[in-house]
Amino acid sequence: MNLRLSILLVSVLVIAGGGFFMVRANQPRTANPDQPWMYRIDDSVIVHIAVTNAGERIDYDRKPGSTTWYIQEDPEVPVFSDKWSGTPLLLSGPRVNRVLGATIDDPASYGLEPPETTVTVTQRGGHTFEFHLGSNTPDNLNQYARLVGTPTLFTVPSIWGDVINNLVSKPPYPRLYDLEDTALVYVEITNNGDTASYGRRYRDGAYRWFILEEDEEILVPADQWEGIPEFLGYPRAYDVLSETLEDPASYGLEPPITRAKIGQEGGGIIEFHLGDLTPDGNNRYGRVLDDDRLYAIPKDWAESLIKLATEPLYPTPGG
């Protein structure tokens, strides 16, 4: 097996969950060194990827002479590299688990007509591969698949199919940082001199969040904190305006109007800043410490963040 693809597939499976490995560990070791590929190309020649799932389609393009990928929107949006990295390699050579038949007598019975997912991979020069993903196999470990233009019925790991479907359901939009798999333990927001700090503490047999003041900790009601970790864990950026930020003061970023510190379980701290509104009034300029890029951050997200400082989540009187 291609070594780079092997490493990538292992990484994908680990990220998606260990259950797949647990099930496979209890099955007979019948790995076939001659397992076929659905197709194989070099990931460096892929210039376009289109995925359709559940009636929704999303297209990704790589700029000529560049390694940067964009989501096809108006305007186009660069992908978040931490989430996108490895995707072209993943689609450069899908390895199948089994070949179930040389022909497909009833594609609809396998969820292949119409297909649940359609993927088109285009190489430089215009040659295209299209494959379809159908229903899960009875054990739910695999998914039926076929390559358009060939009569063969394959199965591929369903967890691999989930990763492909996520390209539609969870597009890798740019974001300031990625905390999806890391627990928050500390949040500090400062806006125009107003500061509020929040910390996670283990109290009464459970983790709870508190407003941290100089001489006391004030419990944040659970219903008020609900949704905050998810909100802070996915800071969507509207766009990457520049790969190299020059003259941050001209964007209201030095000194910043809003400063945020996000503490992660394990000790990591992310600090990011928000500055002036963009000329269209829809976004705020943003930056992350130790990141040279200039971002456009949706104004509504920024306003919700700022409220954590200007309207701290104190318990409701009498509540």
PDB file of C-alpha atoms in Angstrom:
ATOM      1  CA  MET A   1       0.000   0.000   0.000  1.00  0.00           C
ATOM      2  CA  ASN A   2       1.120   3.541  -0.688  1.00  0.00           C
ATOM      3  CA  LEU A   3       2.854   4.571   2.565  1.00  0.00           C
ATOM      4  CA  ARG A   4       1.564   8.143   2.658  1.00  0.00           C
ATOM      5  CA  LEU A   5      -1.996   7.000   2.046  1.00  0.00           C
ATOM      6  CA  SER A   6      -1.682   4.334   4.739  1.00  0.00           C
ATOM      7  CA  ILE A   7      -0.584   6.934   7.279  1.00  0.00           C
ATOM      8  CA  LEU A   8      -3.389   9.273   6.259  1.00  0.00           C
ATOM      9  CA  LEU A   9      -6.070   6.607   6.501  1.00  0.00           C
ATOM     10  CA  VAL A  10      -4.881   5.613   9.969  1.00  0.00           C
ATOM     11  CA  SER A  11      -5.033   9.267  11.030  1.00  0.00           C
ATOM     12  CA  VAL A  12      -8.560   9.654   9.652  1.00  0.00           C
ATOM     13  CA  LEU A  13      -9.739   6.555  11.472  1.00  0.00           C
ATOM     14  CA  VAL A  14      -8.187   7.665  14.755  1.00  0.00           C
ATOM     15  CA  ILE A  15      -9.801  11.097  14.486  1.00  0.00           C
ATOM     16  CA  ALA A  16     -13.197   9.660  13.622  1.00  0.00           C
ATOM     17  CA  GLY A  17     -13.126   7.241  16.548  1.00  0.00           C
ATOM     18  CA  GLY A  18     -11.599   4.052  17.792  1.00  0.00           C
ATOM     19  CA  GLY A  19     -14.699   1.900  17.419  1.00  0.00           C
ATOM     20  CA  PHE A  20     -13.741   0.791  13.923  1.00  0.00           C
ATOM     21  CA  PHE A  21     -10.431  -0.592  15.189  1.00  0.00           C
ATOM     22  CA  MET A  22     -12.126  -2.375  18.091  1.00  0.00           C
ATOM     23  CA  VAL A  23     -14.503  -4.190  15.748  1.00  0.00           C
ATOM     24  CA  ARG A  24     -11.784  -5.060  13.272  1.00  0.00           C
ATOM     25  CA  ALA A  25      -9.593  -6.389  16.096  1.00  0.00           C
ATOM     26  CA  ASN A  26     -12.227  -9.020  16.842  1.00  0.00           C
ATOM     27  CA  GLN A  27     -12.447 -10.186  13.239  1.00  0.00           C
ATOM     28  CA  PRO A  28     -10.223 -12.790  11.582  1.00  0.00           C
ATOM     29  CA  ARG A  29      -7.065 -11.349  10.082  1.00  0.00           C
ATOM     30  CA  THR A  30      -7.813 -11.876   6.410  1.00  0.00           C
ATOM     31  CA  ALA A  31      -6.050  -8.835   4.954  1.00  0.00           C
ATOM     32  CA  ASN A  32      -5.399  -9.303   1.280  1.00  0.00           C
ATOM     33  CA  PRO A  33      -2.179  -7.661   0.072  1.00  0.00           C
ATOM     34  CA  ASP A  34      -3.721  -7.531  -3.401  1.00  0.00           C
ATOM     35  CA  GLN A  35      -6.809  -5.558  -2.367  1.00  0.00           C
ATOM     36  CA  PRO A  36      -7.771  -3.454  -5.387  1.00  0.00           C
ATOM     37  CA  TRP A  37      -7.968   0.283  -5.699  1.00  0.00           C
ATOM     38  CA  MET A  38     -11.046   1.947  -7.108  1.00  0.00           C
ATOM     39  CA  TYR A  39      -8.573   4.085  -9.067  1.00  0.00           C
ATOM     40  CA  ARG A  40      -5.134   5.585  -8.422  1.00  0.00           C
ATOM     41  CA  ILE A  41      -3.659   8.955  -9.351  1.00  0.00           C
ATOM     42  CA  ASP A  42      -1.092  11.318  -7.881  1.00  0.00           C
ATOM     43  CA  ASP A  43      -2.693  13.722  -5.413  1.00  0.00           C
ATOM     44  CA  SER A  44      -0.573  16.574  -6.784  1.00  0.00           C
ATOM     45  CA  VAL A  45      -2.435  16.491 -10.126  1.00  0.00           C
ATOM     46  CA  ILE A  46      -5.917  16.850  -8.603  1.00  0.00           C
ATOM     47  CA  VAL A  47      -7.339  20.307  -9.370  1.00  0.00           C
ATOM     48  CA  HIS A  48     -11.059  19.942  -8.672  1.00  0.00           C
ATOM     49  CA  ILE A  49     -13.207  17.932  -6.256  1.00  0.00           C
ATOM     50  CA  ALA A  50     -17.008  17.955  -6.235  1.00  0.00           C
ATOM     51  CA  VAL A  51     -19.105  16.106  -3.652  1.00  0.00           C
ATOM     52  CA  THR A  52     -22.897  15.754  -3.617  1.00  0.00           C
ATOM     53  CA  ASN A  53     -24.683  14.265  -0.618  1.00  0.00           C
ATOM     54  CA  ALA A  54     -28.300  14.474   0.543  1.00  0.00           C
ATOM     55  CA  GLY A  55     -29.117  16.861  -2.283  1.00  0.00           C
ATOM     56  CA  GLU A  56     -26.352  19.304  -1.396  1.00  0.00           C
ATOM     57  CA  ARG A  57     -23.271  19.883  -3.532  1.00  0.00           C
ATOM     58  CA  ILE A  58     -19.996  21.592  -2.760  1.00  0.00           C
ATOM     59  CA  ASP A  59     -17.051  22.168  -5.095  1.00  0.00           C
ATOM     60  CA  TYR A  60     -13.384  22.637  -4.262  1.00  0.00           C
ATOM     61  CA  ASP A  61     -10.771  24.081  -6.622  1.00  0.00           C
ATOM     62  CA  ARG A  62      -7.009  24.353  -6.523  1.00  0.00           C
ATOM     63  CA  LYS A  63      -5.534  27.454  -8.108  1.00  0.00           C
ATOM     64  CA  PRO A  64      -3.150  26.798 -11.033  1.00  0.00           C
ATOM     65  CA  GLY A  65       0.445  26.664  -9.858  1.00  0.00           C
ATOM     66  CA  SER A  66      -0.635  26.747  -6.207  1.00  0.00           C
ATOM     67  CA  THR A  67      -1.225  24.269  -3.414  1.00  0.00           C
ATOM     68  CA  THR A  68      -4.053  26.380  -1.962  1.00  0.00           C
ATOM     69  CA  TRP A  69      -7.581  25.024  -2.227  1.00  0.00           C
ATOM     70  CA  TYR A  70     -10.757  27.094  -2.260  1.00  0.00           C
ATOM     71  CA  ILE A  71     -14.419  26.402  -1.651  1.00  0.00           C
ATOM     72  CA  GLN A  72     -16.375  27.519  -4.712  1.00  0.00           C
ATOM     73  CA  GLU A  73     -18.619  30.282  -3.426  1.00  0.00           C
ATOM     74  CA  ASP A  74     -19.151  33.915  -4.352  1.00  0.00           C
ATOM     75  CA  PRO A  75     -16.633  35.067  -3.372  1.00  0.00           C
ATOM     76  CA  GLU A  76     -14.488  31.943  -3.164  1.00  0.00           C
ATOM     77  CA  VAL A  77     -13.325  30.934   0.310  1.00  0.00           C
ATOM     78  CA  PRO A  78      -9.964  29.348   1.169  1.00  0.00           C
ATOM     79  CA  VAL A  79     -10.219  26.061   3.035  1.00  0.00           C
ATOM     80  CA  PHE A  80      -9.082  25.701   6.632  1.00  0.00           C
ATOM     81  CA  SER A  81      -5.834  23.839   6.083  1.00  0.00           C
ATOM     82  CA  ASP A  82      -5.924  21.969   9.412  1.00  0.00           C
ATOM     83  CA  LYS A  83      -9.177  20.291   8.324  1.00  0.00           C
ATOM     84  CA  TRP A  84      -8.472  20.034   4.609  1.00  0.00           C
ATOM     85  CA  SER A  85      -4.900  18.778   4.769  1.00  0.00           C
ATOM     86  CA  GLY A  86      -4.689  15.305   3.284  1.00  0.00           C
ATOM     87  CA  THR A  87      -8.055  15.375   1.510  1.00  0.00           C
ATOM     88  CA  PRO A  88      -6.585  15.267  -2.023  1.00  0.00           C
ATOM     89  CA  LEU A  89      -4.375  12.371  -0.921  1.00  0.00           C
ATOM     90  CA  LEU A  90      -7.402  10.592   0.530  1.00  0.00           C
ATOM     91  CA  LEU A  91      -9.156  10.875  -2.836  1.00  0.00           C
ATOM     92  CA  SER A  92      -6.115  10.032  -4.942  1.00  0.00           C
ATOM     93  CA  GLY A  93      -6.531   6.301  -4.453  1.00  0.00           C
ATOM     94  CA  PRO A  94      -9.615   4.952  -2.639  1.00  0.00           C
ATOM     95  CA  ARG A  95      -8.792   1.410  -1.582  1.00  0.00           C
ATOM     96  CA  VAL A  96     -11.712  -0.978  -1.489  1.00  0.00           C
ATOM     97  CA  ASN A  97     -12.364  -3.689   1.088  1.00  0.00           C
ATOM     98  CA  ARG A  98     -14.034  -6.173  -1.220  1.00  0.00           C
ATOM     99  CA  VAL A  99     -15.091  -6.697  -4.800  1.00  0.00           C
ATOM    100  CA  LEU A 100     -18.608  -8.114  -4.487  1.00  0.00           C
ATOM    101  CA  GLY A 101     -19.351  -8.653  -8.139  1.00  0.00           C
ATOM    102  CA  ALA A 102     -18.155  -8.080 -11.654  1.00  0.00           C
ATOM    103  CA  THR A 103     -21.545  -6.561 -12.476  1.00  0.00           C
ATOM    104  CA  ILE A 104     -24.289  -4.785 -10.534  1.00  0.00           C
ATOM    105  CA  ASP A 105     -27.664  -6.328 -11.346  1.00  0.00           C
ATOM    106  CA  ASP A 106     -29.811  -3.980  -9.246  1.00  0.00           C
ATOM    107  CA  PRO A 107     -27.958  -0.754  -8.306  1.00  0.00           C
ATOM    108  CA  ALA A 108     -30.965   0.604  -6.401  1.00  0.00           C
ATOM    109  CA  SER A 109     -30.811  -2.284  -3.929  1.00  0.00           C
ATOM    110  CA  TYR A 110     -27.342  -1.092  -2.897  1.00  0.00           C
ATOM    111  CA  GLY A 111     -28.325   2.565  -2.630  1.00  0.00           C
ATOM    112  CA  LEU A 112     -26.458   3.312  -5.848  1.00  0.00           C
ATOM    113  CA  GLU A 113     -29.351   4.393  -8.069  1.00  0.00           C
ATOM    114  CA  PRO A 114     -29.747   7.135  -7.226  1.00  0.00           C
ATOM    115  CA  PRO A 115     -26.492   7.204  -5.259  1.00  0.00           C
ATOM    116  CA  GLU A 116     -26.384   8.575  -1.739  1.00  0.00           C
ATOM    117  CA  THR A 117     -23.108  10.340  -2.520  1.00  0.00           C
ATOM    118  CA  THR A 118     -21.504  11.341  -5.812  1.00  0.00           C
ATOM    119  CA  VAL A 119     -17.835  12.329  -5.938  1.00  0.00           C
ATOM    120  CA  THR A 120     -16.041  13.757  -8.954  1.00  0.00           C
ATOM    121  CA  VAL A 121     -12.254  14.091  -8.944  1.00  0.00           C
ATOM    122  CA  THR A 122     -10.660  16.037 -11.806  1.00  0.00           C
ATOM    123  CA  GLN A 123      -7.000  15.899 -12.755  1.00  0.00           C
ATOM    124  CA  ARG A 124      -4.923  18.570 -14.373  1.00  0.00           C
ATOM    125  CA  GLY A 125      -5.645  18.224 -18.083  1.00  0.00           C
ATOM    126  CA  GLY A 126      -9.332  17.523 -17.508  1.00  0.00           C
ATOM    127  CA  HIS A 127      -9.515  13.745 -16.997  1.00  0.00           C
ATOM    128  CA  THR A 128     -12.231  12.959 -14.464  1.00  0.00           C
ATOM    129  CA  PHE A 129     -13.038  10.069 -12.133  1.00  0.00           C
ATOM    130  CA  GLU A 130     -16.546   9.800 -10.735  1.00  0.00           C
ATOM    131  CA  PHE A 131     -17.607   7.329  -8.080  1.00  0.00           C
ATOM    132  CA  HIS A 132     -20.786   6.726  -6.140  1.00  0.00           C
ATOM    133  CA  LEU A 133     -21.354   5.681  -2.542  1.00  0.00           C
ATOM    134  CA  GLY A 134     -24.511   3.828  -1.613  1.00  0.00           C
ATOM    135  CA  SER A 135     -26.044   2.159   1.424  1.00  0.00           C
ATOM    136  CA  ASN A 136     -24.160   0.635   4.307  1.00  0.00           C
ATOM    137  CA  THR A 137     -23.574  -3.098   4.333  1.00  0.00           C
ATOM    138  CA  PRO A 138     -25.662  -5.085   6.872  1.00  0.00           C
ATOM    139  CA  ASP A 139     -22.882  -4.886   9.483  1.00  0.00           C
ATOM    140  CA  ASN A 140     -22.640  -1.082   8.997  1.00  0.00           C
ATOM    141  CA  LEU A 141     -18.858  -1.337   8.754  1.00  0.00           C
ATOM    142  CA  ASN A 142     -18.715  -0.811   5.016  1.00  0.00           C
ATOM    143  CA  GLN A 143     -20.537   1.017   2.264  1.00  0.00           C
ATOM    144  CA  TYR A 144     -21.360  -0.072  -1.267  1.00  0.00           C
ATOM    145  CA  ALA A 145     -19.554   1.813  -4.016  1.00  0.00           C
ATOM    146  CA  ARG A 146     -18.995   1.856  -7.744  1.00  0.00           C
ATOM    147  CA  LEU A 147     -16.754   3.696 -10.170  1.00  0.00           C
ATOM    148  CA  VAL A 148     -18.715   5.243 -13.024  1.00  0.00           C
ATOM    149  CA  GLY A 149     -17.732   3.631 -16.306  1.00  0.00           C
ATOM    150  CA  THR A 150     -17.019   0.231 -14.764  1.00  0.00           C
ATOM    151  CA  PRO A 151     -19.544  -2.503 -13.867  1.00  0.00           C
ATOM    152  CA  THR A 152     -17.901  -3.623 -10.621  1.00  0.00           C
ATOM    153  CA  LEU A 153     -19.560  -3.492  -7.184  1.00  0.00           C
ATOM    154  CA  PHE A 154     -17.169  -2.605  -4.347  1.00  0.00           C
ATOM    155  CA  THR A 155     -17.330  -1.955  -0.641  1.00  0.00           C
ATOM    156  CA  VAL A 156     -15.340   0.751   1.114  1.00  0.00           C
ATOM    157  CA  PRO A 157     -15.104   1.439   4.879  1.00  0.00           C
ATOM    158  CA  SER A 158     -18.192   3.367   5.980  1.00  0.00           C
ATOM    159  CA  ILE A 159     -16.005   5.518   8.202  1.00  0.00           C
ATOM    160  CA  TRP A 160     -14.152   6.597   5.057  1.00  0.00           C
ATOM    161  CA  GLY A 161     -17.492   7.443   3.473  1.00  0.00           C
ATOM    162  CA  ASP A 162     -18.378   9.563   6.502  1.00  0.00           C
ATOM    163  CA  VAL A 163     -15.216  11.604   6.010  1.00  0.00           C
ATOM    164  CA  ILE A 164     -16.140  12.184   2.362  1.00  0.00           C
ATOM    165  CA  ASN A 165     -19.713  13.179   3.261  1.00  0.00           C
ATOM    166  CA  ASN A 166     -18.386  15.664   5.800  1.00  0.00           C
ATOM    167  CA  LEU A 167     -16.953  17.636   2.893  1.00  0.00           C
ATOM    168  CA  VAL A 168     -20.592  18.599   2.256  1.00  0.00           C
ATOM    169  CA  SER A 169     -22.126  18.581   5.736  1.00  0.00           C
ATOM    170  CA  LYS A 170     -19.120  20.147   7.483  1.00  0.00           C
ATOM    171  CA  PRO A 171     -17.119  22.094   4.881  1.00  0.00           C
ATOM    172  CA  PRO A 172     -13.624  23.116   6.049  1.00  0.00           C
ATOM    173  CA  TYR A 173     -14.379  26.821   6.140  1.00  0.00           C
ATOM    174  CA  PRO A 174     -11.560  29.034   7.385  1.00  0.00           C
ATOM    175  CA  ARG A 175     -11.510  29.647  11.111  1.00  0.00           C
ATOM    176  CA  LEU A 176      -9.255  31.361  13.589  1.00  0.00           C
ATOM    177  CA  TYR A 177      -8.347  28.110  15.321  1.00  0.00           C
ATOM    178  CA  ASP A 178      -9.676  24.611  15.914  1.00  0.00           C
ATOM    179  CA  LEU A 179     -10.792  23.426  19.343  1.00  0.00           C
ATOM    180  CA  GLU A 180     -13.311  20.771  18.322  1.00  0.00           C
ATOM    181  CA  ASP A 181     -11.422  17.989  20.088  1.00  0.00           C
ATOM    182  CA  THR A 182     -10.045  19.981  23.028  1.00  0.00           C
ATOM    183  CA  ALA A 183     -11.908  20.928  26.203  1.00  0.00           C
ATOM    184  CA  LEU A 184     -11.995  24.570  27.281  1.00  0.00           C
ATOM    185  CA  VAL A 185     -10.839  25.422  30.792  1.00  0.00           C
ATOM    186  CA  TYR A 186     -10.476  29.209  30.717  1.00  0.00           C
ATOM    187  CA  VAL A 187     -11.954  32.140  28.786  1.00  0.00           C
ATOM    188  CA  GLU A 188     -10.966  35.789  29.125  1.00  0.00           C
ATOM    189  CA  ILE A 189     -12.515  38.517  26.977  1.00  0.00           C
ATOM    190  CA  THR A 190     -11.517  42.191  27.050  1.00  0.00           C
ATOM    191  CA  ASN A 191     -13.345  44.816  25.015  1.00  0.00           C
ATOM    192  CA  ASN A 192     -12.585  48.531  25.258  1.00  0.00           C
ATOM    193  CA  GLY A 193     -11.435  48.105  28.850  1.00  0.00           C
ATOM    194  CA  ASP A 194     -14.231  45.762  29.990  1.00  0.00           C
ATOM    195  CA  THR A 195     -12.881  42.355  31.012  1.00  0.00           C
ATOM    196  CA  ALA A 196     -14.601  39.170  32.110  1.00  0.00           C
ATOM    197  CA  SER A 197     -12.853  35.904  32.973  1.00  0.00           C
ATOM    198  CA  TYR A 198     -14.443  32.467  33.150  1.00  0.00           C
ATOM    199  CA  GLY A 199     -12.924  29.258  34.491  1.00  0.00           C
ATOM    200  CA  ARG A 200     -13.927  25.615  34.658  1.00  0.00           C
ATOM    201  CA  ARG A 201     -13.808  24.076  38.134  1.00  0.00           C
ATOM    202  CA  TYR A 202     -14.633  20.631  39.496  1.00  0.00           C
ATOM    203  CA  ARG A 203     -17.312  21.169  42.118  1.00  0.00           C
ATOM    204  CA  ASP A 204     -19.875  18.836  43.687  1.00  0.00           C
ATOM    205  CA  GLY A 205     -18.898  15.907  41.492  1.00  0.00           C
ATOM    206  CA  ALA A 206     -19.082  17.743  38.163  1.00  0.00           C
ATOM    207  CA  TYR A 207     -17.295  20.349  36.067  1.00  0.00           C
ATOM    208  CA  ARG A 208     -18.924  23.755  36.299  1.00  0.00           C
ATOM    209  CA  TRP A 209     -18.106  27.206  34.945  1.00  0.00           C
ATOM    210  CA  PHE A 210     -17.543  30.242  37.128  1.00  0.00           C
ATOM    211  CA  ILE A 211     -17.011  33.941  36.601  1.00  0.00           C
ATOM    212  CA  LEU A 212     -13.610  34.608  38.128  1.00  0.00           C
ATOM    213  CA  GLU A 213     -13.452  37.819  40.106  1.00  0.00           C
ATOM    214  CA  GLU A 214     -10.650  39.106  42.289  1.00  0.00           C
ATOM    215  CA  ASP A 215     -11.855  37.563  45.518  1.00  0.00           C
ATOM    216  CA  GLU A 216     -14.635  35.158  44.547  1.00  0.00           C
ATOM    217  CA  GLU A 217     -15.923  32.673  42.009  1.00  0.00           C
ATOM    218  CA  ILE A 218     -19.511  33.126  40.837  1.00  0.00           C
ATOM    219  CA  LEU A 219     -21.268  30.100  39.397  1.00  0.00           C
ATOM    220  CA  VAL A 220     -22.538  30.563  35.848  1.00  0.00           C
ATOM    221  CA  PRO A 221     -25.995  28.992  35.464  1.00  0.00           C
ATOM    222  CA  ALA A 222     -25.736  25.907  33.269  1.00  0.00           C
ATOM    223  CA  ASP A 223     -28.450  27.116  30.896  1.00  0.00           C
ATOM    224  CA  GLN A 224     -26.536  30.344  30.268  1.00  0.00           C
ATOM    225  CA  TRP A 225     -23.264  28.539  29.543  1.00  0.00           C
ATOM    226  CA  GLU A 226     -24.909  25.973  27.267  1.00  0.00           C
ATOM    227  CA  GLY A 227     -23.634  26.421  23.734  1.00  0.00           C
ATOM    228  CA  ILE A 228     -20.661  28.615  24.688  1.00  0.00           C
ATOM    229  CA  PRO A 229     -18.000  25.861  24.310  1.00  0.00           C
ATOM    230  CA  GLU A 230     -19.310  25.003  20.846  1.00  0.00           C
ATOM    231  CA  PHE A 231     -19.473  28.698  19.948  1.00  0.00           C
ATOM    232  CA  LEU A 232     -15.862  29.273  21.021  1.00  0.00           C
ATOM    233  CA  GLY A 233     -14.657  25.989  19.542  1.00  0.00           C
ATOM    234  CA  TYR A 234     -15.630  26.912  15.972  1.00  0.00           C
ATOM    235  CA  PRO A 235     -14.674  30.555  15.319  1.00  0.00           C
ATOM    236  CA  ARG A 236     -15.688  30.790  11.669  1.00  0.00           C
ATOM    237  CA  ALA A 237     -13.729  33.278   9.592  1.00  0.00           C
ATOM    238  CA  TYR A 238     -15.511  34.806   6.626  1.00  0.00           C
ATOM    239  CA  ASP A 239     -12.289  35.096   4.674  1.00  0.00           C
ATOM    240  CA  VAL A 240      -8.519  35.246   4.835  1.00  0.00           C
ATOM    241  CA  LEU A 241      -7.851  38.774   3.612  1.00  0.00           C
ATOM    242  CA  SER A 242      -4.080  38.514   3.555  1.00  0.00           C
ATOM    243  CA  GLU A 243      -1.506  35.824   4.194  1.00  0.00           C
ATOM    244  CA  THR A 244       0.815  38.462   5.683  1.00  0.00           C
ATOM    245  CA  LEU A 245      -0.573  41.121   8.008  1.00  0.00           C
ATOM    246  CA  GLU A 246       1.187  44.445   7.630  1.00  0.00           C
ATOM    247  CA  ASP A 247       0.496  47.573   9.683  1.00  0.00           C
ATOM    248  CA  PRO A 248      -1.966  46.005  12.175  1.00  0.00           C
ATOM    249  CA  ALA A 249      -2.722  49.442  13.624  1.00  0.00           C
ATOM    250  CA  SER A 250      -4.482  50.408  10.396  1.00  0.00           C
ATOM    251  CA  TYR A 251      -7.012  47.618  11.032  1.00  0.00           C
ATOM    252  CA  GLY A 252      -7.622  48.467  14.677  1.00  0.00           C
ATOM    253  CA  LEU A 253      -5.493  45.520  15.769  1.00  0.00           C
ATOM    254  CA  GLU A 254      -2.631  47.330  17.497  1.00  0.00           C
ATOM    255  CA  PRO A 255      -3.774  47.915  20.110  1.00  0.00           C
ATOM    256  CA  PRO A 256      -6.763  45.650  19.523  1.00  0.00           C
ATOM    257  CA  ILE A 257     -10.320  46.702  20.252  1.00  0.00           C
ATOM    258  CA  THR A 258     -11.140  43.214  21.521  1.00  0.00           C
ATOM    259  CA  ARG A 259      -8.733  40.692  22.996  1.00  0.00           C
ATOM    260  CA  ALA A 260      -9.597  37.064  23.780  1.00  0.00           C
ATOM    261  CA  LYS A 261      -7.649  34.333  25.543  1.00  0.00           C
ATOM    262  CA  ILE A 262      -8.856  30.749  25.312  1.00  0.00           C
ATOM    263  CA  GLY A 263      -7.320  28.217  27.704  1.00  0.00           C
ATOM    264  CA  GLN A 264      -7.289  24.573  26.670  1.00  0.00           C
ATOM    265  CA  GLU A 265      -7.160  21.438  28.752  1.00  0.00           C
ATOM    266  CA  GLY A 266      -3.495  20.512  28.927  1.00  0.00           C
ATOM    267  CA  GLY A 267      -2.240  24.068  29.240  1.00  0.00           C
ATOM    268  CA  GLY A 268      -2.382  25.526  25.741  1.00  0.00           C
ATOM    269  CA  ILE A 269      -3.575  29.116  25.357  1.00  0.00           C
ATOM    270  CA  ILE A 270      -4.861  30.727  22.172  1.00  0.00           C
ATOM    271  CA  GLU A 271      -4.982  34.514  22.002  1.00  0.00           C
ATOM    272  CA  PHE A 272      -6.738  36.370  19.223  1.00  0.00           C
ATOM    273  CA  HIS A 273      -7.659  39.986  18.561  1.00  0.00           C
ATOM    274  CA  LEU A 274     -10.530  41.765  16.839  1.00  0.00           C
ATOM    275  CA  GLY A 275     -10.209  45.206  15.299  1.00  0.00           C
ATOM    276  CA  ASP A 276     -12.253  47.612  13.197  1.00  0.00           C
ATOM    277  CA  LEU A 277     -15.211  46.826  10.991  1.00  0.00           C
ATOM    278  CA  THR A 278     -14.453  46.004   7.367  1.00  0.00           C
ATOM    279  CA  PRO A 279     -15.606  48.621   4.813  1.00  0.00           C
ATOM    280  CA  ASP A 280     -18.821  46.694   4.048  1.00  0.00           C
ATOM    281  CA  GLY A 281     -19.730  46.707   7.747  1.00  0.00           C
ATOM    282  CA  ASN A 282     -20.345  42.950   7.804  1.00  0.00           C
ATOM    283  CA  ASN A 283     -17.116  41.748   9.401  1.00  0.00           C
ATOM    284  CA  ARG A 284     -14.421  42.653  11.895  1.00  0.00           C
ATOM    285  CA  TYR A 285     -10.722  42.414  11.170  1.00  0.00           C
ATOM    286  CA  GLY A 286      -9.094  39.656  13.192  1.00  0.00           C
ATOM    287  CA  ARG A 287      -5.749  38.061  13.899  1.00  0.00           C
ATOM    288  CA  VAL A 288      -4.361  35.207  15.979  1.00  0.00           C
ATOM    289  CA  LEU A 289      -1.126  35.662  17.883  1.00  0.00           C
ATOM    290  CA  ASP A 290       1.735  33.820  16.155  1.00  0.00           C
ATOM    291  CA  ASP A 291      -0.277  33.750  12.911  1.00  0.00           C
ATOM    292  CA  ASP A 292       0.659  36.198  10.145  1.00  0.00           C
ATOM    293  CA  ARG A 293      -2.730  36.154   8.428  1.00  0.00           C
ATOM    294  CA  LEU A 294      -5.393  38.858   8.446  1.00  0.00           C
ATOM    295  CA  TYR A 295      -8.936  37.506   8.800  1.00  0.00           C
ATOM    296  CA  ALA A 296     -12.428  38.832   8.281  1.00  0.00           C
ATOM    297  CA  ILE A 297     -14.595  37.673  11.202  1.00  0.00           C
ATOM    298  CA  PRO A 298     -18.413  37.791  10.922  1.00  0.00           C
ATOM    299  CA  LYS A 299     -19.731  40.754  12.883  1.00  0.00           C
ATOM    300  CA  ASP A 300     -22.518  38.776  14.568  1.00  0.00           C
ATOM    301  CA  TRP A 301     -20.008  36.230  15.907  1.00  0.00           C
ATOM    302  CA  ALA A 302     -17.786  39.055  17.162  1.00  0.00           C
ATOM    303  CA  GLU A 303     -20.724  40.754  18.881  1.00  0.00           C
ATOM    304  CA  SER A 304     -21.675  37.542  20.677  1.00  0.00           C
ATOM    305  CA  LEU A 305     -18.079  37.177  21.850  1.00  0.00           C
ATOM    306  CA  ILE A 306     -17.944  40.761  23.102  1.00  0.00           C
ATOM    307  CA  LYS A 307     -21.112  40.241  25.159  1.00  0.00           C
ATOM    308  CA  LEU A 308     -19.195  37.763  27.311  1.00  0.00           C
ATOM    309  CA  ALA A 309     -17.170  40.778  28.488  1.00  0.00           C
ATOM    310  CA  THR A 310     -19.773  43.548  28.455  1.00  0.00           C
ATOM    311  CA  GLU A 311     -22.662  41.426  29.784  1.00  0.00           C
ATOM    312  CA  PRO A 312     -21.054  38.736  31.994  1.00  0.00           C
ATOM    313  CA  LEU A 313     -23.145  35.629  32.601  1.00  0.00           C
ATOM    314  CA  TYR A 314     -24.139  36.370  36.179  1.00  0.00           C
ATOM    315  CA  PRO A 315     -26.992  34.396  37.743  1.00  0.00           C
ATOM    316  CA  THR A 316     -30.380  36.013  37.292  1.00  0.00           C
ATOM    317  CA  PRO A 317     -31.484  37.661  40.559  1.00  0.00           C
ATOM    318  CA  GLY A 318     -33.967  35.396  42.285  1.00  0.00           C
ATOM    319  CA  GLY A 319     -33.226  32.627  39.764  1.00  0.00           C
TER     320      GLY A 319
END
